[in-house]
Amino acid sequence: MTLTLPSFAKINRTLEILGRRPDGYHELRTILQTVDLADTLRFTPIDRGIEIVCDHPEVPLDERNLVWRAARLLNEYVGADYGIRVEIEKRIPAAGGLGGGSSNAAITLLALRHLWQIEVPLRKLFAMASRLGADVPFFLVGGSCLGVGRGDEVYPITDPQGRLETPYILLVNRGILVPTRDVYASLPAELTKPLSGAMMPLCLEVLFVHVSGHLPGSKIASSNADITSVQRLHNDLEIPVLPRYPQLREVREKLLELGAVGALLSGSGSTVFAVFENDPARQNAATLLRHDGWQAFPVATVGLERYQRLLGEVSLF
Ligand code: ATP
């Protein structure tokens, strides 16, 4: 019996570095969003061992693979040695700031919890996900989430009016390697100050903006806050990344010239995404950029309900 599941990519609509924590990590405030570019994962129980199959040359097949680590973690949790073969059909560009590996890891936790019939309390499942990587807990939930902490503490953002649905997004990538570690190591001093007690009110500020769209007197409200607006696209990681990788800056500018209403680096890169108002403008940009040697993926947002529905029997809710 084989279980086949989609493993979606994400973008960061916003990413702010709030400061450096005593444990050395950076405290983030980010809005994560799943989009409908997906790998396909096929899980087949086998007698013993963890076997990974993937045709993408940059994806490791051993214990460095996050799918392997997720399977191992669940086995350790139950003190068992269940076997699994996982075939990964990669469509999400590797190391592109689209969370491909993290997404694969989260789907593996959900799939194996179901296939191996392991009872894991939700709190424990989220803790395991967080151990695997800061973006992994988000992919247990999907849709639009506010991420705080290392980005691993996630809160779904309700979207009853569908204001966060964005149908005409273009992801562009050229396989440029931007090591995440270097990006964080080269942040400007003002973004790495030790955290002050202002952390919680800052988070609340965002929540208020989500709820009401306004927070009188706040920095965000005074810039006409609306998280659904493309003017709110913002990524602090562009500060260290764009000057070092001029190709990324150029493609971001080109996307705006080609009619995008907003364009931004996703996570630590190297994917840049752009929001268009209609499909013809997006297709035109995709054609021109492909001609220049870029990979271009037209995608739409995937909301929480659809995300969970597509996960079917392994769904969290
Ligand atoms: P991050 O920003 O979290 O570093 P990313 O979104 O930029 O990640 P990923 O696709 O998650 O990029 O891959 C990062 C690295 O993780 C890859 O270079 C690859 O060697 C390794 N990796 C481990 N497991 C996987 C997997 N299942 N799929 C893709 N890459 C994986």
CSV table of C-alpha atoms and ligand atoms in Angstrom, one decimal:
chain,number,residue,atom,x,y,z
A,1,MET,CA,0.0,0.0,0.0
A,2,THR,CA,1.4,3.4,-1.1
A,3,LEU,CA,0.3,6.7,0.3
A,4,THR,CA,0.8,9.7,-2.1
A,5,LEU,CA,0.7,13.2,-0.8
A,6,PRO,CA,1.5,16.8,-2.0
A,7,SER,CA,4.2,18.8,-0.2
A,8,PHE,CA,3.6,22.5,-0.9
A,9,ALA,CA,6.1,25.4,-1.0
A,10,LYS,CA,5.8,28.6,1.0
A,11,ILE,CA,6.7,32.2,0.5
A,12,ASN,CA,7.1,34.8,3.3
A,13,ARG,CA,4.8,37.8,2.7
A,14,THR,CA,6.7,39.6,5.4
A,15,LEU,CA,9.8,38.8,7.4
A,16,GLU,CA,11.2,41.0,10.1
A,17,ILE,CA,14.1,40.4,12.4
A,18,LEU,CA,13.3,41.7,15.8
A,19,GLY,CA,16.7,41.1,17.4
A,20,ARG,CA,19.1,38.5,18.6
A,21,ARG,CA,18.0,36.1,21.4
A,22,PRO,CA,20.2,35.0,24.3
A,23,ASP,CA,20.4,31.5,22.6
A,24,GLY,CA,22.0,33.1,19.5
A,25,TYR,CA,19.0,32.6,17.2
A,26,HIS,CA,17.2,35.6,15.8
A,27,GLU,CA,13.7,36.4,16.9
A,28,LEU,CA,11.5,36.7,13.8
A,29,ARG,CA,8.1,37.9,13.0
A,30,THR,CA,7.0,36.6,9.6
A,31,ILE,CA,3.8,35.9,7.7
A,32,LEU,CA,4.2,32.5,6.0
A,33,GLN,CA,2.0,31.5,3.1
A,34,THR,CA,1.6,28.2,1.3
A,35,VAL,CA,1.5,28.3,-2.5
A,36,ASP,CA,0.5,25.6,-5.0
A,37,LEU,CA,3.9,24.6,-6.3
A,38,ALA,CA,4.3,21.1,-4.7
A,39,ASP,CA,6.6,18.1,-4.6
A,40,THR,CA,4.9,14.7,-4.6
A,41,LEU,CA,5.8,12.3,-1.8
A,42,ARG,CA,5.0,8.5,-2.0
A,43,PHE,CA,5.3,6.5,1.2
A,44,THR,CA,5.5,2.7,1.0
A,45,PRO,CA,5.9,0.7,4.3
A,46,ILE,CA,8.8,-1.8,4.0
A,47,ASP,CA,10.1,-4.3,6.6
A,48,ARG,CA,13.0,-2.2,7.9
A,49,GLY,CA,15.1,0.8,7.3
A,50,ILE,CA,14.5,4.2,5.8
A,51,GLU,CA,15.0,4.4,2.1
A,52,ILE,CA,14.8,7.7,0.2
A,53,VAL,CA,14.5,7.9,-3.6
A,54,CYS,CA,14.8,11.2,-5.4
A,55,ASP,CA,15.9,12.1,-8.9
A,56,HIS,CA,17.1,15.6,-8.0
A,57,PRO,CA,20.9,15.7,-7.8
A,58,GLU,CA,21.0,18.3,-5.0
A,59,VAL,CA,18.8,16.3,-2.6
A,60,PRO,CA,20.7,14.0,-0.3
A,61,LEU,CA,19.3,10.5,0.1
A,62,ASP,CA,20.8,9.7,3.5
A,63,GLU,CA,20.4,11.0,7.1
A,64,ARG,CA,21.0,14.6,5.8
A,65,ASN,CA,17.6,14.4,4.2
A,66,LEU,CA,14.9,16.0,6.3
A,67,VAL,CA,12.4,13.2,5.3
A,68,TRP,CA,14.9,10.7,6.7
A,69,ARG,CA,15.3,12.7,9.9
A,70,ALA,CA,11.5,13.0,10.4
A,71,ALA,CA,11.1,9.2,10.0
A,72,ARG,CA,13.9,8.6,12.4
A,73,LEU,CA,12.5,11.0,15.0
A,74,LEU,CA,9.1,9.3,15.0
A,75,ASN,CA,10.8,5.8,15.3
A,76,GLU,CA,12.8,7.1,18.2
A,77,TYR,CA,9.6,8.5,19.8
A,78,VAL,CA,7.9,5.1,19.8
A,79,GLY,CA,11.1,3.2,20.4
A,80,ALA,CA,10.4,1.2,17.2
A,81,ASP,CA,12.2,0.4,13.9
A,82,TYR,CA,9.4,0.7,11.4
A,83,GLY,CA,10.6,0.7,7.8
A,84,ILE,CA,9.6,3.1,5.1
A,85,ARG,CA,10.4,3.9,1.5
A,86,VAL,CA,9.8,7.5,0.4
A,87,GLU,CA,9.9,8.6,-3.2
A,88,ILE,CA,10.3,12.3,-3.6
A,89,GLU,CA,9.3,13.9,-6.9
A,90,LYS,CA,10.9,17.3,-6.6
A,91,ARG,CA,9.4,20.3,-8.2
A,92,ILE,CA,10.2,22.9,-5.6
A,93,PRO,CA,13.7,24.4,-6.3
A,94,ALA,CA,16.1,23.1,-3.7
A,95,ALA,CA,17.6,25.7,-1.3
A,96,GLY,CA,15.4,28.4,-2.8
A,97,GLY,CA,13.8,29.9,0.3
A,98,LEU,CA,10.6,28.1,-0.6
A,99,GLY,CA,10.9,25.6,2.3
A,100,GLY,CA,10.9,22.5,0.1
A,101,GLY,CA,12.9,20.3,2.6
A,102,SER,CA,10.9,21.6,5.6
A,103,SER,CA,7.6,20.9,3.8
A,104,ASN,CA,8.7,17.4,3.0
A,105,ALA,CA,9.7,16.9,6.6
A,106,ALA,CA,6.3,18.0,7.9
A,107,ILE,CA,4.3,15.9,5.4
A,108,THR,CA,6.5,12.9,6.5
A,109,LEU,CA,5.6,13.4,10.1
A,110,LEU,CA,1.9,13.5,9.2
A,111,ALA,CA,2.1,10.6,6.8
A,112,LEU,CA,4.0,8.3,9.1
A,113,ARG,CA,2.0,9.1,12.2
A,114,HIS,CA,-0.9,7.8,10.1
A,115,LEU,CA,0.7,4.8,8.4
A,116,TRP,CA,2.5,3.6,11.6
A,117,GLN,CA,-0.6,4.4,13.7
A,118,ILE,CA,1.4,6.4,16.2
A,119,GLU,CA,-0.5,8.4,18.8
A,120,VAL,CA,1.4,11.7,19.1
A,121,PRO,CA,0.0,14.6,21.2
A,122,LEU,CA,-0.1,17.7,19.0
A,123,ARG,CA,2.2,19.6,21.4
A,124,LYS,CA,4.8,16.8,20.9
A,125,LEU,CA,4.3,16.7,17.1
A,126,PHE,CA,5.0,20.5,16.9
A,127,ALA,CA,8.0,20.1,19.1
A,128,MET,CA,9.4,17.4,16.8
A,129,ALA,CA,8.7,19.5,13.8
A,130,SER,CA,10.5,22.5,15.4
A,131,ARG,CA,13.5,20.2,16.1
A,132,LEU,CA,13.7,19.3,12.4
A,133,GLY,CA,13.8,23.0,11.4
A,134,ALA,CA,12.3,26.4,12.0
A,135,ASP,CA,9.9,26.3,9.0
A,136,VAL,CA,8.7,22.7,9.6
A,137,PRO,CA,5.9,23.4,12.2
A,138,PHE,CA,4.3,25.8,9.7
A,139,PHE,CA,3.8,23.0,7.1
A,140,LEU,CA,1.8,21.0,9.6
A,141,VAL,CA,-0.8,23.8,9.4
A,142,GLY,CA,-0.4,25.5,6.0
A,143,GLY,CA,-2.4,28.5,4.7
A,144,SER,CA,-1.4,31.9,6.1
A,145,CYS,CA,0.3,31.9,9.5
A,146,LEU,CA,2.0,34.4,11.7
A,147,GLY,CA,5.3,32.9,12.7
A,148,VAL,CA,7.2,34.2,15.7
A,149,GLY,CA,10.1,32.8,17.8
A,150,ARG,CA,12.5,31.4,15.2
A,151,GLY,CA,9.5,31.4,12.9
A,152,ASP,CA,8.6,28.0,14.4
A,153,GLU,CA,5.8,29.2,16.7
A,154,VAL,CA,2.9,29.5,14.2
A,155,TYR,CA,-0.6,31.0,14.5
A,156,PRO,CA,-3.1,30.6,11.6
A,157,ILE,CA,-4.5,33.8,10.3
A,158,THR,CA,-8.2,33.6,9.7
A,159,ASP,CA,-9.2,34.8,6.3
A,160,PRO,CA,-13.0,34.6,6.1
A,161,GLN,CA,-13.3,37.1,3.3
A,162,GLY,CA,-10.5,35.5,1.3
A,163,ARG,CA,-8.5,38.7,1.4
A,164,LEU,CA,-5.3,36.8,1.5
A,165,GLU,CA,-6.0,34.7,-1.5
A,166,THR,CA,-3.6,35.9,-4.2
A,167,PRO,CA,-4.1,34.1,-7.5
A,168,TYR,CA,-1.4,35.6,-9.8
A,169,ILE,CA,2.0,35.0,-8.2
A,170,LEU,CA,5.2,34.3,-10.1
A,171,LEU,CA,8.1,32.6,-8.4
A,172,VAL,CA,11.5,33.1,-10.2
A,173,ASN,CA,14.6,31.2,-9.4
A,174,ARG,CA,18.0,30.6,-11.1
A,175,GLY,CA,19.6,28.1,-8.8
A,176,ILE,CA,21.8,30.8,-7.2
A,177,LEU,CA,23.1,29.4,-3.9
A,178,VAL,CA,22.5,31.8,-1.0
A,179,PRO,CA,23.6,30.1,2.2
A,180,THR,CA,21.1,30.9,4.9
A,181,ARG,CA,23.8,30.9,7.6
A,182,ASP,CA,25.8,33.6,5.8
A,183,VAL,CA,22.7,35.7,5.4
A,184,TYR,CA,22.1,35.8,9.2
A,185,ALA,CA,25.8,36.3,9.9
A,186,SER,CA,25.8,39.4,7.8
A,187,LEU,CA,22.7,41.2,9.1
A,188,PRO,CA,23.3,44.9,10.0
A,189,ALA,CA,23.8,45.7,13.6
A,190,GLU,CA,20.4,47.4,14.1
A,191,LEU,CA,18.7,44.2,13.3
A,192,THR,CA,20.7,42.1,15.7
A,193,LYS,CA,20.4,44.1,18.9
A,194,PRO,CA,19.6,42.0,22.0
A,195,LEU,CA,15.8,41.6,22.4
A,196,SER,CA,14.1,44.2,24.5
A,197,GLY,CA,10.9,43.7,26.5
A,198,ALA,CA,9.1,45.2,23.5
A,199,MET,CA,8.8,41.8,21.9
A,200,MET,CA,5.4,40.9,23.0
A,201,PRO,CA,3.7,44.2,22.3
A,202,LEU,CA,5.3,44.1,18.8
A,203,CYS,CA,3.6,40.7,18.2
A,204,LEU,CA,0.3,42.0,19.6
A,205,GLU,CA,0.6,45.0,17.2
A,206,VAL,CA,0.6,42.6,14.3
A,207,LEU,CA,-2.4,40.7,15.7
A,208,PHE,CA,-4.3,43.9,16.1
A,209,VAL,CA,-3.6,44.8,12.5
A,210,HIS,CA,-4.8,41.4,11.4
A,211,VAL,CA,-8.0,41.8,13.4
A,212,SER,CA,-8.9,45.3,12.7
A,213,GLY,CA,-6.8,46.5,9.9
A,214,HIS,CA,-5.8,49.5,12.0
A,215,LEU,CA,-3.9,50.3,15.1
A,216,PRO,CA,-4.0,54.0,15.8
A,217,GLY,CA,-0.6,55.5,16.4
A,218,SER,CA,1.4,52.4,15.5
A,219,LYS,CA,4.2,52.4,13.0
A,220,ILE,CA,2.4,49.9,10.8
A,221,ALA,CA,-1.0,51.6,10.9
A,222,SER,CA,0.6,55.0,10.0
A,223,SER,CA,2.0,53.3,6.8
A,224,ASN,CA,-1.7,52.5,6.0
A,225,ALA,CA,-1.5,48.9,7.3
A,226,ASP,CA,-3.3,46.1,5.6
A,227,ILE,CA,-1.5,42.8,5.5
A,228,THR,CA,-3.4,41.9,2.4
A,229,SER,CA,-1.9,44.8,0.5
A,230,VAL,CA,1.2,44.2,-1.6
A,231,GLN,CA,2.6,47.5,-0.1
A,232,ARG,CA,3.1,45.4,3.1
A,233,LEU,CA,5.5,42.9,1.3
A,234,HIS,CA,8.7,43.3,3.3
A,235,ASN,CA,11.7,41.2,4.0
A,236,ASP,CA,14.6,42.3,6.2
A,237,LEU,CA,16.8,39.6,4.7
A,238,GLU,CA,16.9,41.6,1.5
A,239,ILE,CA,19.3,44.0,3.3
A,240,PRO,CA,22.2,41.5,3.4
A,241,VAL,CA,21.2,39.5,0.3
A,242,LEU,CA,20.4,41.9,-2.5
A,243,PRO,CA,23.7,43.9,-2.5
A,244,ARG,CA,25.7,40.6,-2.7
A,245,TYR,CA,23.6,39.0,-5.4
A,246,PRO,CA,23.0,41.8,-8.0
A,247,GLN,CA,21.1,39.3,-10.2
A,248,LEU,CA,18.4,39.0,-7.6
A,249,ARG,CA,18.1,42.7,-7.2
A,250,GLU,CA,17.9,43.1,-11.0
A,251,VAL,CA,15.3,40.4,-11.4
A,252,ARG,CA,13.2,42.0,-8.6
A,253,GLU,CA,13.4,45.4,-10.5
A,254,LYS,CA,12.6,43.7,-13.8
A,255,LEU,CA,9.5,42.1,-12.3
A,256,LEU,CA,8.2,45.5,-11.2
A,257,GLU,CA,9.0,47.0,-14.6
A,258,LEU,CA,7.0,44.1,-16.2
A,259,GLY,CA,3.9,45.2,-14.2
A,260,ALA,CA,4.2,43.3,-10.9
A,261,VAL,CA,2.4,45.2,-8.1
A,262,GLY,CA,4.9,43.9,-5.6
A,263,ALA,CA,8.1,41.8,-5.7
A,264,LEU,CA,10.2,40.4,-2.9
A,265,LEU,CA,12.9,37.9,-1.9
A,266,SER,CA,11.3,34.8,-0.3
A,267,GLY,CA,13.0,33.9,3.0
A,268,SER,CA,16.7,34.0,2.6
A,269,GLY,CA,16.5,33.5,-1.1
A,270,SER,CA,17.3,32.7,-3.8
A,271,THR,CA,13.7,32.8,-5.1
A,272,VAL,CA,12.1,36.1,-5.8
A,273,PHE,CA,8.3,36.2,-6.0
A,274,ALA,CA,6.1,38.8,-7.6
A,275,VAL,CA,2.4,39.5,-7.4
A,276,PHE,CA,0.5,40.5,-10.5
A,277,GLU,CA,-3.0,41.8,-11.0
A,278,ASN,CA,-3.9,39.4,-13.9
A,279,ASP,CA,-2.7,36.3,-15.6
A,280,PRO,CA,-1.7,37.9,-19.0
A,281,ALA,CA,0.8,40.3,-17.3
A,282,ARG,CA,2.2,37.3,-15.2
A,283,GLN,CA,2.5,35.1,-18.3
A,284,ASN,CA,4.3,37.8,-20.2
A,285,ALA,CA,6.8,38.2,-17.4
A,286,ALA,CA,7.3,34.5,-17.1
A,287,THR,CA,8.0,34.2,-20.9
A,288,LEU,CA,10.5,37.0,-20.8
A,289,LEU,CA,12.3,35.8,-17.7
A,290,ARG,CA,12.5,32.2,-19.0
A,291,HIS,CA,14.1,33.6,-22.2
A,292,ASP,CA,16.8,35.2,-19.9
A,293,GLY,CA,17.5,31.8,-18.3
A,294,TRP,CA,15.3,32.0,-15.2
A,295,GLN,CA,12.9,29.3,-14.0
A,296,ALA,CA,9.5,30.9,-13.6
A,297,PHE,CA,6.6,29.2,-11.8
A,298,PRO,CA,3.1,30.7,-11.9
A,299,VAL,CA,1.4,29.8,-8.6
A,300,ALA,CA,-1.6,30.8,-6.4
A,301,THR,CA,-1.9,30.9,-2.6
A,302,VAL,CA,-3.3,27.8,-0.9
A,303,GLY,CA,-5.4,28.6,2.1
A,304,LEU,CA,-5.5,26.6,5.3
A,305,GLU,CA,-8.8,24.7,4.5
A,306,ARG,CA,-7.7,23.7,1.1
A,307,TYR,CA,-4.3,22.7,2.4
A,308,GLN,CA,-5.8,20.4,5.1
A,309,ARG,CA,-8.3,19.0,2.6
A,310,LEU,CA,-5.6,18.1,0.2
A,311,LEU,CA,-3.8,16.2,2.9
A,312,GLY,CA,-6.9,14.0,3.3
A,313,GLU,CA,-6.6,11.3,5.9
A,314,VAL,CA,-3.3,12.5,7.3
A,315,SER,CA,-4.7,16.0,7.9
A,316,LEU,CA,-4.0,17.6,11.3
A,317,PHE,CA,-7.6,18.9,11.9
B,1,ATP,P1,16.1,26.9,4.3
B,1,ATP,O1,15.8,28.3,3.9
B,1,ATP,O2,15.2,26.3,5.4
B,1,ATP,O3,17.5,26.6,4.4
B,1,ATP,P2,15.2,26.3,1.7
B,1,ATP,O4,13.8,26.5,1.6
B,1,ATP,O5,16.1,27.4,1.1
B,1,ATP,O6,15.6,26.0,3.1
B,1,ATP,P3,15.3,23.5,1.0
B,1,ATP,O7,14.7,23.1,-0.3
B,1,ATP,O8,14.5,23.2,2.2
B,1,ATP,O9,15.6,25.0,0.9
B,1,ATP,O10,16.7,22.8,1.0
B,1,ATP,C1,17.8,23.3,1.8
B,1,ATP,C2,18.9,22.2,1.8
B,1,ATP,O11,18.4,21.1,2.6
B,1,ATP,C3,19.2,21.6,0.4
B,1,ATP,O12,20.3,22.1,-0.1
B,1,ATP,C4,19.3,20.1,0.7
B,1,ATP,O13,20.7,19.7,0.6
B,1,ATP,C5,18.8,19.8,2.1
B,1,ATP,N1,17.6,18.9,2.1
B,1,ATP,C6,17.4,18.0,3.0
B,1,ATP,N2,16.3,17.3,2.8
B,1,ATP,C7,15.7,17.8,1.7
B,1,ATP,C8,14.5,17.5,1.0
B,1,ATP,N3,13.7,16.6,1.4
B,1,ATP,N4,14.3,18.3,-0.1
B,1,ATP,C9,15.1,19.2,-0.5
B,1,ATP,N5,16.3,19.5,0.2
B,1,ATP,C10,16.6,18.8,1.3
